[in-house]
PDB file of C-alpha atoms in Angstrom:
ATOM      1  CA  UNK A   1       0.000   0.000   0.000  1.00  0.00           C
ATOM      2  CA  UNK A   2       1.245   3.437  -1.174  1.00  0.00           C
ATOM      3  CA  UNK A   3       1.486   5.993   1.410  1.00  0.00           C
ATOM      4  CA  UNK A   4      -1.523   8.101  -0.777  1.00  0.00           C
ATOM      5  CA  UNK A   5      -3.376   5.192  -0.371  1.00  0.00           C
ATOM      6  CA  UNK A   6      -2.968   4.988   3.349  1.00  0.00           C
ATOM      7  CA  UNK A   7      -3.618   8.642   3.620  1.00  0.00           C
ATOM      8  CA  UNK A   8      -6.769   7.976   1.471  1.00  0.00           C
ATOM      9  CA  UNK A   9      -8.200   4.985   3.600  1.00  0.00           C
ATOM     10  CA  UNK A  10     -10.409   7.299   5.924  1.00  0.00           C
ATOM     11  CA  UNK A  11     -12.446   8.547   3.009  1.00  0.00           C
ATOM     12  CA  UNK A  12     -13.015   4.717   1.896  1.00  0.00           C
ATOM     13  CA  UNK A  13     -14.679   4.523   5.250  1.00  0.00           C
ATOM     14  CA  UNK A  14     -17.583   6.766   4.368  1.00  0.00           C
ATOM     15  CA  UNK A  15     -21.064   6.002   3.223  1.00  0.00           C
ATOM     16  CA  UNK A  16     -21.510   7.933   0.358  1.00  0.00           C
ATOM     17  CA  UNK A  17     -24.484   8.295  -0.780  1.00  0.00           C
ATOM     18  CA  UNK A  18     -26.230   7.513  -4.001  1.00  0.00           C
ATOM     19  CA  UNK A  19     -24.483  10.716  -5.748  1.00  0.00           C
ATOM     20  CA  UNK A  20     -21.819  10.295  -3.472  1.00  0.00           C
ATOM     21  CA  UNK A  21     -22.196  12.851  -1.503  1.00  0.00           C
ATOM     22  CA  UNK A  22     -21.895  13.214   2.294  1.00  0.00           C
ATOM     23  CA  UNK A  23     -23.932  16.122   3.855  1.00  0.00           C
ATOM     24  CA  UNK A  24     -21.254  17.942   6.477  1.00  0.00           C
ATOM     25  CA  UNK A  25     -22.239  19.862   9.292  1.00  0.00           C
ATOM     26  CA  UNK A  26     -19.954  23.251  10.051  1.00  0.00           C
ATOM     27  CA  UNK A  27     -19.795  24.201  14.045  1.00  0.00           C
ATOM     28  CA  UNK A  28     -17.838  27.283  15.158  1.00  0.00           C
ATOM     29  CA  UNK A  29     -14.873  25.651  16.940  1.00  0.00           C
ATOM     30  CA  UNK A  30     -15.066  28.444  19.705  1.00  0.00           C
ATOM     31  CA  UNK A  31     -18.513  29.240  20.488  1.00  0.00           C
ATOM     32  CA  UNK A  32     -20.097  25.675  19.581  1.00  0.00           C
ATOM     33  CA  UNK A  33     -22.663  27.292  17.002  1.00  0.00           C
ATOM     34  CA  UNK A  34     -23.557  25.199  14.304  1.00  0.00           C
ATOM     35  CA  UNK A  35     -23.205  27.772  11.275  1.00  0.00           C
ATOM     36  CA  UNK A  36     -24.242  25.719   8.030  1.00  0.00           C
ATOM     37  CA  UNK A  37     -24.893  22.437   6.159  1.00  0.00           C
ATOM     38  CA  UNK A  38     -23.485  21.650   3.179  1.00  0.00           C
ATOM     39  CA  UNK A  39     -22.455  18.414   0.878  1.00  0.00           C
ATOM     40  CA  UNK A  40     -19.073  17.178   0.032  1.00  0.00           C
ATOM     41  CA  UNK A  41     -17.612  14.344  -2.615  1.00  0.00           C
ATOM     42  CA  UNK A  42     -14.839  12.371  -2.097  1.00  0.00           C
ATOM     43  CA  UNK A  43     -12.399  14.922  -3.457  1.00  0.00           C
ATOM     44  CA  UNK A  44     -13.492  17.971  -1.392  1.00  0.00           C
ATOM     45  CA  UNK A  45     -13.373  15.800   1.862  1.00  0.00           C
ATOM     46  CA  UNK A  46      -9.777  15.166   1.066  1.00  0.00           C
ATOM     47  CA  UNK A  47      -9.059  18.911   0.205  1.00  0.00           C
ATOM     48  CA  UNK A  48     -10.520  19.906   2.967  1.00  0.00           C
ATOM     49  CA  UNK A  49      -8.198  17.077   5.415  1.00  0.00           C
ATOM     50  CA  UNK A  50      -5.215  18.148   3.300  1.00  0.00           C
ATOM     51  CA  UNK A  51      -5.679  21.877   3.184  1.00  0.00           C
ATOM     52  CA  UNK A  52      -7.137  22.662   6.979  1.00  0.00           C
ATOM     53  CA  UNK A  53      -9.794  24.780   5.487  1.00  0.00           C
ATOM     54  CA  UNK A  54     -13.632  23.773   4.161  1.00  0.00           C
ATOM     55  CA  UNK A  55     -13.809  22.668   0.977  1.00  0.00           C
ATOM     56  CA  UNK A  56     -17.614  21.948  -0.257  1.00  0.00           C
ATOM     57  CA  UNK A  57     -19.090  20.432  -3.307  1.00  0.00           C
ATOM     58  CA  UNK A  58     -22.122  22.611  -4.745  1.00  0.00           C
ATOM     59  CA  UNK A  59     -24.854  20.775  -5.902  1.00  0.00           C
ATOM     60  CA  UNK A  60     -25.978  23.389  -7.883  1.00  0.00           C
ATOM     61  CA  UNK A  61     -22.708  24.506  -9.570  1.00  0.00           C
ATOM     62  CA  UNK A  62     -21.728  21.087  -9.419  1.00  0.00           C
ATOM     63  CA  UNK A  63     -18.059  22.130  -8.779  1.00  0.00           C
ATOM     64  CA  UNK A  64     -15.688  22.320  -5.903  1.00  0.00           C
ATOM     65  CA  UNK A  65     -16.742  24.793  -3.641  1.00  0.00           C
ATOM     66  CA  UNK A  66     -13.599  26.561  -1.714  1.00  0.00           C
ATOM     67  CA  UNK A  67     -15.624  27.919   1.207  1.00  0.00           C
ATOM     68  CA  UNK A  68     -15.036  31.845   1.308  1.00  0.00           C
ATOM     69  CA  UNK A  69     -13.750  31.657  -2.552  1.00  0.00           C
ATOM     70  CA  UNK A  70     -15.524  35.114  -3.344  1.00  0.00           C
ATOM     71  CA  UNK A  71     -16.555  36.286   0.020  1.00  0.00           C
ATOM     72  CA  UNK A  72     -12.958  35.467   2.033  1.00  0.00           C
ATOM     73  CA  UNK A  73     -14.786  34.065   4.800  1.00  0.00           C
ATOM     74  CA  UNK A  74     -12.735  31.122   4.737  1.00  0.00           C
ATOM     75  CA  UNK A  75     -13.336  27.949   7.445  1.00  0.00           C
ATOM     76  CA  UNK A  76      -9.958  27.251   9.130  1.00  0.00           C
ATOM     77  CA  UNK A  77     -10.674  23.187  10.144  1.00  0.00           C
ATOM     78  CA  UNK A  78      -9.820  22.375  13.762  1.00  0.00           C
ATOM     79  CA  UNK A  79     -11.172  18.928  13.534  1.00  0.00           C
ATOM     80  CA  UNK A  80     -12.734  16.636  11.405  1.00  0.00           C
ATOM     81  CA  UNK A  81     -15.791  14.371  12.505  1.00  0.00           C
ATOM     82  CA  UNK A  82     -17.288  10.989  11.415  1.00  0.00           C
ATOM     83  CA  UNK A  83     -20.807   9.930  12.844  1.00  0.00           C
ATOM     84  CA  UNK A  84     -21.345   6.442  14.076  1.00  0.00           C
ATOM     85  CA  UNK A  85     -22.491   5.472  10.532  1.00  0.00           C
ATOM     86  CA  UNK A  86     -20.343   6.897   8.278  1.00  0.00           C
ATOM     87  CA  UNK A  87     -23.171   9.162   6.613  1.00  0.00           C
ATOM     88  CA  UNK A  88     -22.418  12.597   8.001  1.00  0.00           C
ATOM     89  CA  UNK A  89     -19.206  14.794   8.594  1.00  0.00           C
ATOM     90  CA  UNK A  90     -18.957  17.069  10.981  1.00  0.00           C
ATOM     91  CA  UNK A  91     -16.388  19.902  10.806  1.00  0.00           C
ATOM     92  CA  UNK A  92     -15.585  22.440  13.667  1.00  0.00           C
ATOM     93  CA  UNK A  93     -14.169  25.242  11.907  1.00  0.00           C
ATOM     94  CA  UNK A  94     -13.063  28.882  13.055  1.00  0.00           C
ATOM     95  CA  UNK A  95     -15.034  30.987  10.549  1.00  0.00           C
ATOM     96  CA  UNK A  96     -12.742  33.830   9.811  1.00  0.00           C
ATOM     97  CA  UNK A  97     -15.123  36.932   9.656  1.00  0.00           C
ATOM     98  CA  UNK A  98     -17.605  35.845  11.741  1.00  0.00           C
ATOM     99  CA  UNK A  99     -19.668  35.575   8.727  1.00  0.00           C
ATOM    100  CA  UNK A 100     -20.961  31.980   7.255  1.00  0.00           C
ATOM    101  CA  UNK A 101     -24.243  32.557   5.791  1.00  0.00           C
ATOM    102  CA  UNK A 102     -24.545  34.218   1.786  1.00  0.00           C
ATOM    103  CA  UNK A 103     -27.245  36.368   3.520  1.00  0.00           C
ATOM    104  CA  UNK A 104     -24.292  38.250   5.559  1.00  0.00           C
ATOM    105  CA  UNK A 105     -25.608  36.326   8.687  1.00  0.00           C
ATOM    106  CA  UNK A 106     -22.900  34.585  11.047  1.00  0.00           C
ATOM    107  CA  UNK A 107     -25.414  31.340  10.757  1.00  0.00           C
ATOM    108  CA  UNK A 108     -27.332  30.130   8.163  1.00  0.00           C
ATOM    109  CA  UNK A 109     -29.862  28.762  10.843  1.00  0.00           C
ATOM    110  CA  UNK A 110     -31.556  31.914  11.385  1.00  0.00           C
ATOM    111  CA  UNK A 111     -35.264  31.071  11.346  1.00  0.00           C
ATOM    112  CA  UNK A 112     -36.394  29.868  14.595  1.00  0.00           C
ATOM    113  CA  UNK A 113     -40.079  28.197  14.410  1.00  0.00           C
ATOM    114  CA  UNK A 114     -41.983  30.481  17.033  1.00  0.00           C
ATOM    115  CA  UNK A 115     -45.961  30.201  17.304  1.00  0.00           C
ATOM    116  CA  UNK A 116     -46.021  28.010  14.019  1.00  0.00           C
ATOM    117  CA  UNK A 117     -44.075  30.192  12.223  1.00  0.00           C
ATOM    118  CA  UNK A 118     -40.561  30.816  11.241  1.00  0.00           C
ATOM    119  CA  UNK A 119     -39.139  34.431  12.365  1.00  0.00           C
ATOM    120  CA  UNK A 120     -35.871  35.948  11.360  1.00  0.00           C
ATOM    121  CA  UNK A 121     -33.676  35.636  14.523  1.00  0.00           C
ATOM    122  CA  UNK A 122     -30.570  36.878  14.123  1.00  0.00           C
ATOM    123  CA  UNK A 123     -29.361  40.580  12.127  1.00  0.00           C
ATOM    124  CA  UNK A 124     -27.392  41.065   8.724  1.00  0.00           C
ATOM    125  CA  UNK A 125     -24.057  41.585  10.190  1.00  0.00           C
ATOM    126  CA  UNK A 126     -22.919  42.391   6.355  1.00  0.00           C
ATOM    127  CA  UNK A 127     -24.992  43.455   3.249  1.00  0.00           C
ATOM    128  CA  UNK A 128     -24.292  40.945   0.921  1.00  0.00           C
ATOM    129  CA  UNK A 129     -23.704  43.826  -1.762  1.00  0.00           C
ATOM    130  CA  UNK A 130     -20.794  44.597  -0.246  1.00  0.00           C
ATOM    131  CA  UNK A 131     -19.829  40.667   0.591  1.00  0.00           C
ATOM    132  CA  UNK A 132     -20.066  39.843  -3.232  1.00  0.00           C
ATOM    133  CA  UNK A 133     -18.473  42.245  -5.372  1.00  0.00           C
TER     134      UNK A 133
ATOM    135  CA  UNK B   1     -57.886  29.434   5.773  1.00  0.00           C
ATOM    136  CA  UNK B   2     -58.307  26.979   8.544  1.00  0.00           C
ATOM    137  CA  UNK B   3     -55.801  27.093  12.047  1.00  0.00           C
ATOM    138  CA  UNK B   4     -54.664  23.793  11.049  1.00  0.00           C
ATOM    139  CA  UNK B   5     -53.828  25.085   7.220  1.00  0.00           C
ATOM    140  CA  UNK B   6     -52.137  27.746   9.283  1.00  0.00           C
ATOM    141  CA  UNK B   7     -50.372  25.870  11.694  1.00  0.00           C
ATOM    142  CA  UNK B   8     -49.199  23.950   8.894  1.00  0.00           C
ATOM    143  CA  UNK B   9     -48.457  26.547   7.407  1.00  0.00           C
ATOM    144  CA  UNK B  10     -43.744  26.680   8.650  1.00  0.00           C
ATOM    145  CA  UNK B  11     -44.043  23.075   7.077  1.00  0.00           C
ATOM    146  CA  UNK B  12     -44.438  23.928   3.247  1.00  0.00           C
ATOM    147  CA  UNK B  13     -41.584  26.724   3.747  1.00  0.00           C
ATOM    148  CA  UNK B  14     -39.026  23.589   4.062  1.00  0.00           C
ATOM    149  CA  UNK B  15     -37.365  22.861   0.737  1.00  0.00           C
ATOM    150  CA  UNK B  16     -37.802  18.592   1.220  1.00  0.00           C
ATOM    151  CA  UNK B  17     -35.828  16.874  -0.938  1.00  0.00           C
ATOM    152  CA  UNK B  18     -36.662  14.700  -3.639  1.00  0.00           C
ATOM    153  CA  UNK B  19     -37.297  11.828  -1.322  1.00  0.00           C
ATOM    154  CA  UNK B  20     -39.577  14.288   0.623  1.00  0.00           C
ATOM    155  CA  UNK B  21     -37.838  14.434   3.402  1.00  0.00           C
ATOM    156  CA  UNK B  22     -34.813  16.941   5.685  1.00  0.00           C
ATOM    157  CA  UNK B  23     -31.530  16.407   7.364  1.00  0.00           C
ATOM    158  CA  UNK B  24     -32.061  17.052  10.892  1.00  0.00           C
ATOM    159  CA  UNK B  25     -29.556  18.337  13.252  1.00  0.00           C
ATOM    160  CA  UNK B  26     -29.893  17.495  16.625  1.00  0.00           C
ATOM    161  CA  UNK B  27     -27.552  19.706  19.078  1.00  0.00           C
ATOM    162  CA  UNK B  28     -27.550  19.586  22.628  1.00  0.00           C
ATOM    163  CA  UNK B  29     -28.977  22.819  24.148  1.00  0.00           C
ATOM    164  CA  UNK B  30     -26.772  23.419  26.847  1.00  0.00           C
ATOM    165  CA  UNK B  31     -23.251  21.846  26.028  1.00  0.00           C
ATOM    166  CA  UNK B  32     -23.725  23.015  22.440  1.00  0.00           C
ATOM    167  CA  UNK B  33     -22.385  19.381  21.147  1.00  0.00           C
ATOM    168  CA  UNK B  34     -23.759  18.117  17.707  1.00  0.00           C
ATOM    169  CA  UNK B  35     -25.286  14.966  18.732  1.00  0.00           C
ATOM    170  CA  UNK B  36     -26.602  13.223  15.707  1.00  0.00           C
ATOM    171  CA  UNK B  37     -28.199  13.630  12.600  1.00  0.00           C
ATOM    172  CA  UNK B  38     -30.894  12.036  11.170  1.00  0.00           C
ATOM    173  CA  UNK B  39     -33.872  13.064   8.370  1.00  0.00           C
ATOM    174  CA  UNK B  40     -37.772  13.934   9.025  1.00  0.00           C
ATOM    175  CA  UNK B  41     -40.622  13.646   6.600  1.00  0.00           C
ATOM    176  CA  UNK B  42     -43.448  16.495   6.715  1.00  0.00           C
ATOM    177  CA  UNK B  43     -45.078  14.182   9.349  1.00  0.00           C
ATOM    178  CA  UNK B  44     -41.845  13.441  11.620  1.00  0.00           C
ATOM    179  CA  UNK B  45     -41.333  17.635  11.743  1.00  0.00           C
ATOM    180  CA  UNK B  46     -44.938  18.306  12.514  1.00  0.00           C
ATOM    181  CA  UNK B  47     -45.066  15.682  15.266  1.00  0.00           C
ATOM    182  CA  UNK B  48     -42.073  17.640  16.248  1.00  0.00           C
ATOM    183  CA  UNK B  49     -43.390  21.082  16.616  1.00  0.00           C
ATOM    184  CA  UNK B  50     -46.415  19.660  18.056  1.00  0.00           C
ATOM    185  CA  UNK B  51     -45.031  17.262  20.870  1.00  0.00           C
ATOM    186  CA  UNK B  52     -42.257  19.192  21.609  1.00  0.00           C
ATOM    187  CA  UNK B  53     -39.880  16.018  21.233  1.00  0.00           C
ATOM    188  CA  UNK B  54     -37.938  14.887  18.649  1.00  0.00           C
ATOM    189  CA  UNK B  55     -39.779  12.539  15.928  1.00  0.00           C
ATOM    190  CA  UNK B  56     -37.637  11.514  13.075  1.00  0.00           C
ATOM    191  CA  UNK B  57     -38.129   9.305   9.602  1.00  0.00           C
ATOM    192  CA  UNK B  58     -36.017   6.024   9.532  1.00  0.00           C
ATOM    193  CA  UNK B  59     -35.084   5.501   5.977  1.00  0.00           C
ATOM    194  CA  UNK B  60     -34.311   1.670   6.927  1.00  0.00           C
ATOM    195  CA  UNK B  61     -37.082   0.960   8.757  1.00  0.00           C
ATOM    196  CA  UNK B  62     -39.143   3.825   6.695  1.00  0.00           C
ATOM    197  CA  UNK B  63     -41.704   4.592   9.242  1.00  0.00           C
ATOM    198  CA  UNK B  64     -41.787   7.000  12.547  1.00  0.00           C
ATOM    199  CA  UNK B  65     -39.094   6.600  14.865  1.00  0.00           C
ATOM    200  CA  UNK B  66     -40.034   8.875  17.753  1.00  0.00           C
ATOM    201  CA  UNK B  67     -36.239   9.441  19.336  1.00  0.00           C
ATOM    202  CA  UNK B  68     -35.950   7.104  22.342  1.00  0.00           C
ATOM    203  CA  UNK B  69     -39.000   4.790  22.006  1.00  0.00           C
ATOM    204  CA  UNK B  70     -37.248   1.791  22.494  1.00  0.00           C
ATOM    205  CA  UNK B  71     -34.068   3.101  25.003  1.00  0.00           C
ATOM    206  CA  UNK B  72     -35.731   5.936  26.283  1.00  0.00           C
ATOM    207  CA  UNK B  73     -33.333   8.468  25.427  1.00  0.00           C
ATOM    208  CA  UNK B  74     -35.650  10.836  24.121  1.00  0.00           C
ATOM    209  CA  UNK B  75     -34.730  14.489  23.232  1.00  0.00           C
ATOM    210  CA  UNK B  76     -37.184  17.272  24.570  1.00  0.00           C
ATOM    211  CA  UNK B  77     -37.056  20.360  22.417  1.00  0.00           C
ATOM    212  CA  UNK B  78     -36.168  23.852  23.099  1.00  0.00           C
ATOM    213  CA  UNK B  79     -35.806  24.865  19.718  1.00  0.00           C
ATOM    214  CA  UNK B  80     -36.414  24.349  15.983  1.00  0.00           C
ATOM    215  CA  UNK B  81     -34.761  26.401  13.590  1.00  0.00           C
ATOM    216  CA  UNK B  82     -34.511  26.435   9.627  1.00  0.00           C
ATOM    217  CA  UNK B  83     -31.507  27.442   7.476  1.00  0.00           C
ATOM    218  CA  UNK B  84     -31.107  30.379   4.986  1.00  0.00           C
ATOM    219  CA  UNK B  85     -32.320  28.227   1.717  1.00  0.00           C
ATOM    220  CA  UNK B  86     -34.526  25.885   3.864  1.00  0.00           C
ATOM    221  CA  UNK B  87     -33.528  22.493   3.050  1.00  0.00           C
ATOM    222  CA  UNK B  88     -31.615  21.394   6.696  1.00  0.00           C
ATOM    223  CA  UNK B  89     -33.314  21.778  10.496  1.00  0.00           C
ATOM    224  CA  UNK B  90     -31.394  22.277  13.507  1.00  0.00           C
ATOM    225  CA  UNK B  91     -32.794  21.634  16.269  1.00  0.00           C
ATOM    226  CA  UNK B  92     -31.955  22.443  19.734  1.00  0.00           C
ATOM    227  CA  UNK B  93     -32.124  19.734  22.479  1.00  0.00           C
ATOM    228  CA  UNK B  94     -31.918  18.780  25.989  1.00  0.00           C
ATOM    229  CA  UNK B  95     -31.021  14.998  25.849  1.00  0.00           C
ATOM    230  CA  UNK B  96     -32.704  12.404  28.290  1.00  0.00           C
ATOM    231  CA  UNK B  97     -29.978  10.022  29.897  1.00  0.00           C
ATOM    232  CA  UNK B  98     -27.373  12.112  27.741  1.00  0.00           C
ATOM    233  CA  UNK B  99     -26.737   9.653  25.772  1.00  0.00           C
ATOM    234  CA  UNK B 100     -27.759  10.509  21.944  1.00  0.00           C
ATOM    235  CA  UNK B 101     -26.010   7.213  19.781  1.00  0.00           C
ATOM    236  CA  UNK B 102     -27.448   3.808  19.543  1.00  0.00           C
ATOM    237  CA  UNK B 103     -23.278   2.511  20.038  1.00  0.00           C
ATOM    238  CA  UNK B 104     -24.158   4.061  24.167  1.00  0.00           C
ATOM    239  CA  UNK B 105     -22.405   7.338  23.652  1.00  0.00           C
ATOM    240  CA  UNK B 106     -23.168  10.917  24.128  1.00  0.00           C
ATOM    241  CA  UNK B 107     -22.838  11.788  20.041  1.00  0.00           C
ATOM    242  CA  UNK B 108     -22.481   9.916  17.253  1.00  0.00           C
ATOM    243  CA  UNK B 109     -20.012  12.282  16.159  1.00  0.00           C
ATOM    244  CA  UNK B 110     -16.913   9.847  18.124  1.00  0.00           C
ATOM    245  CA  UNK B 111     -14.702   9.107  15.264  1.00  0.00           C
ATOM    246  CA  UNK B 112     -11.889  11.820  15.157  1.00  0.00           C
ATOM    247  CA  UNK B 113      -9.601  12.388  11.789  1.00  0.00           C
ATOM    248  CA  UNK B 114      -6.114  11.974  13.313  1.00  0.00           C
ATOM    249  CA  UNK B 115      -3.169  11.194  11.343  1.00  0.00           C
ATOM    250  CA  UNK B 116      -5.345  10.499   7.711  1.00  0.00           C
ATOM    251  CA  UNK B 117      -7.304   7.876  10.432  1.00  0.00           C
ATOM    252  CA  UNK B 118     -10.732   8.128  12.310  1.00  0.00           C
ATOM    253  CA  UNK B 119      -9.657   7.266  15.776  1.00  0.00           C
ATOM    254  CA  UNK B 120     -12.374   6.894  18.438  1.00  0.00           C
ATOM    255  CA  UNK B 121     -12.399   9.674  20.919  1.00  0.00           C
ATOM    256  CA  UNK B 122     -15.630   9.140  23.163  1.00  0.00           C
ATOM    257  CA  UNK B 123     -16.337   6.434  25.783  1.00  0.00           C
ATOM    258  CA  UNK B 124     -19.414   4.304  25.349  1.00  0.00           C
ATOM    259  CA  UNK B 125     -21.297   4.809  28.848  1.00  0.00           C
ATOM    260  CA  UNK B 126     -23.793   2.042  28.439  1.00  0.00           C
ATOM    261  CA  UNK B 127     -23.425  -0.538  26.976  1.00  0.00           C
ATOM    262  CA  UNK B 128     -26.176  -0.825  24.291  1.00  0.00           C
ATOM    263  CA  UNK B 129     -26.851  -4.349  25.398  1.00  0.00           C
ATOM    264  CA  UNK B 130     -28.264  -2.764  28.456  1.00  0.00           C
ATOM    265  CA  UNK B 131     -30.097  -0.007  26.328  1.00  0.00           C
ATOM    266  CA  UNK B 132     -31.742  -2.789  23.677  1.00  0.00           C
ATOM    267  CA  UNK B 133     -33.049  -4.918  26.185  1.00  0.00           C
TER     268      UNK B 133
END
C-alpha cells in the first residue's frame, strides 16, 4: 500500500451516498454554534483534510466549492468528525469573519419556528452587496 | 384558511428533498455538542413542533421513529430552527440520559480524523446491550 493510499483509507470509510455525496455539518470551533450544512464528494473531503480549510461540493454549480472563494470568509478546520455510521461529517471550523451565511448572517440557521411560524432571529451583520463584489 | 392550514403553514416553507424528506440536526442545548443527525418527513417535523420532542423518519425501517421509544433516550425540544435556503433543520435539544447514539455514547459524532485515520475519541457509557433490552 502506497502511502496516498494509506492517507486515502479514511475517506473509503464513508457512506456515500447515491451521488456520493456526504452532507457535512460546520460548528464554530469556539462558540459551539452550528453555522451551516453543506455536501461534500470524495475529493473535497480530502481537500478539505489536506488543506485545513472547508472545501464543499455545490450541488448546484456542481463544482468544488472553496468555502469563502468570493466572500474570504474562509473555514480554518480544527477537527474533522465521522458519525457512528459513516453518513455525516462534521467539521468544527473557526469561521474567519464571523460571517458563514450568503445572507451576511454569522449562521445560516436563522429562522427559529416560534408560534407556528418561522421568524428571522438573528441581524445582517454584512450586506451581501458589499460581501459579493 | 383553517388554524390547522395555518399551523401547517412553517411546514411547506421547508425545501424537502426529492425523497420528501430533511436532514435534521440534533444539538444539545446546553453543552452546544452536535449529537446526531438524522432526516424527518413532513409528518416526523410536525409531530415535532407539536409534541415538543424529537420525531424523526427512519429511511431503513421507513416509518416513525419517535427518538428514544425503544431506550428511552428521548430528546425534549427547546428549539427548531430552519436554514437560509430551507432544506436542513437544527434543532436544539436537551437529551434524556445524555446519551444521543445507539453505540451508548453521548454523540455519534466519536470518530476523530487523526493522522489520515478516524480514531475513536468518546467512551461508550452504556453498553447498548443494556439499552436494547
Amino acid at each position: 500500500m502506497t502511502q496516498d493510499q494509506a492517507k486515502a483509507g479514511f475517506l473509503d470509510k464513508v457512506s456515500w451516498n447515491s451521488d456520493s455525496l456526504v452532507p457535512a455539518i460546520a460548528q464554530d470551533f469556539k462558540s459551539g454554534r452550528v453555522l451551516m450544512m453543506a455536501w461534500m464528494n470524495r475529493e473535497s473531503l480530502a481537500l478539505t483534510a489536506s488543506e485545513g480549510y472547508a472545501v464543499y461540493w455545490s450541488r448546484s454549480r456542481k463544482s468544488l466549492w472553496r468555502k469563502g472563494e468570493t466572500s474570504g470568509f474562509m473555514q480554518k478546520v480544527r477537527e474533522l468528525r465521522l458519525d457512528c455510521d459513516g453518513d455525516t461529517v462534521l467539521l468544527l471550523i473557526e469561521q474567519e469573519g464571523g460571517i458563514a451565511c450568503h445572507t451576511g448572517r454569522s449562521s445560516c440557521f436563522y429562522h427559529l419556528l416560534q408560534e407556528d411560524q418561522w421568524q428571522v432571529s438573528q441581524p445582517v451583520i454584512q450586506d451581501p452587496k458589499a460581501i459579493y463584489k
